[in-house]
C-alpha positions as a printed NumPy array, in Angstrom:
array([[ -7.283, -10.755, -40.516],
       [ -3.33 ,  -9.722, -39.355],
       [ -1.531, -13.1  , -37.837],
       [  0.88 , -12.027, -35.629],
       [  4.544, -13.59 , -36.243],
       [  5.934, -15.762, -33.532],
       [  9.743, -14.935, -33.954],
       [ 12.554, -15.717, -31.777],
       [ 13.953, -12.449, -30.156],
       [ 17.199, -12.371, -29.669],
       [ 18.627, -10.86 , -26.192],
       [ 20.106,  -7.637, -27.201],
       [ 16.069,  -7.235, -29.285],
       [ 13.35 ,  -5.158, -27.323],
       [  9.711,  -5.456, -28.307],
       [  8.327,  -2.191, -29.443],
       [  5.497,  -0.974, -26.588],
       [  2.205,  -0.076, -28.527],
       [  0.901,   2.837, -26.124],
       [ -2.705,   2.397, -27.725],
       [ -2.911,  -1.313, -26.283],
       [ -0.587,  -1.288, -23.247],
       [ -0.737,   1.128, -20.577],
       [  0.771,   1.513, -17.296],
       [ -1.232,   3.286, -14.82 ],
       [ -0.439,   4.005, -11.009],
       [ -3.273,   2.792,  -8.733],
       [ -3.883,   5.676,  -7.134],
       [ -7.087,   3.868,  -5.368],
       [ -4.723,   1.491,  -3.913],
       [ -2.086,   4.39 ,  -2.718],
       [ -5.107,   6.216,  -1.253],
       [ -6.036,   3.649,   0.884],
       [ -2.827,   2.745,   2.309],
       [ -2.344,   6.211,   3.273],
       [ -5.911,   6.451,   5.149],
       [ -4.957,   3.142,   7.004],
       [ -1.734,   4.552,   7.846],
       [ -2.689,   7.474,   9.296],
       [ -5.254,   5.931,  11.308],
       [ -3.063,   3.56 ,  12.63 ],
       [ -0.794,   6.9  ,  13.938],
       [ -3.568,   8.378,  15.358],
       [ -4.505,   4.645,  17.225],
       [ -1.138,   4.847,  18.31 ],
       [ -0.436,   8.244,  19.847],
       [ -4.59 ,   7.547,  21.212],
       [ -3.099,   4.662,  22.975],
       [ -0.265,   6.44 ,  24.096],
       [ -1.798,   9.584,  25.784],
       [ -5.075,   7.681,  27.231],
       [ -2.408,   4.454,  27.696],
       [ -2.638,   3.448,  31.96 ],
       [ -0.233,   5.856,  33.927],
       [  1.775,   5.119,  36.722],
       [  0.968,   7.687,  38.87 ],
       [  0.532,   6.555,  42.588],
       [ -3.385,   8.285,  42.812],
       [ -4.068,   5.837,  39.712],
       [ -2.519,   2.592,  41.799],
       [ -4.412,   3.717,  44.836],
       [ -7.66 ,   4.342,  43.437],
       [ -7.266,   0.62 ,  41.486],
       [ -6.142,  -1.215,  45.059],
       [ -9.55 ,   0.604,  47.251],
       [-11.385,  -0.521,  44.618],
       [-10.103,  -4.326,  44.416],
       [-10.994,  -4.127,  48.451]])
């Protein structure tokens, strides 16, 4: 069996990266999902926006005759 060595690294030393044991990979699953959330939330918003309550005055009267 290999032992690994436990020795002090100095500050100016950088610890070779061994590409067979450590990879970086970008979550792409993650990034994927956040993108489908936002876009939903955009398309809440401008729902909200265009179906939001108007101020026109046949809206207000329609909501007074009906409170009557």
């Amino acid at each position: 069996m290999e032992e690994r060595k436990n020795e002090e690294l100095e500050e100016t030393e950088a610890v070779p990266v061994d590409s067979k044991k450590e990879t970086i990979r970008f979550p792409w699953a993650i990034a994927i999902v956040m993108g489908v959330l936002m876009l939903c939330i955009i398309a809440c918003f401008i729902v909200v926006m265009v179906l939001g309550p108007e101020n026109s005055p046949a809206a207000q009267s329609s909501i007074s005759s009906s409170a009557v």
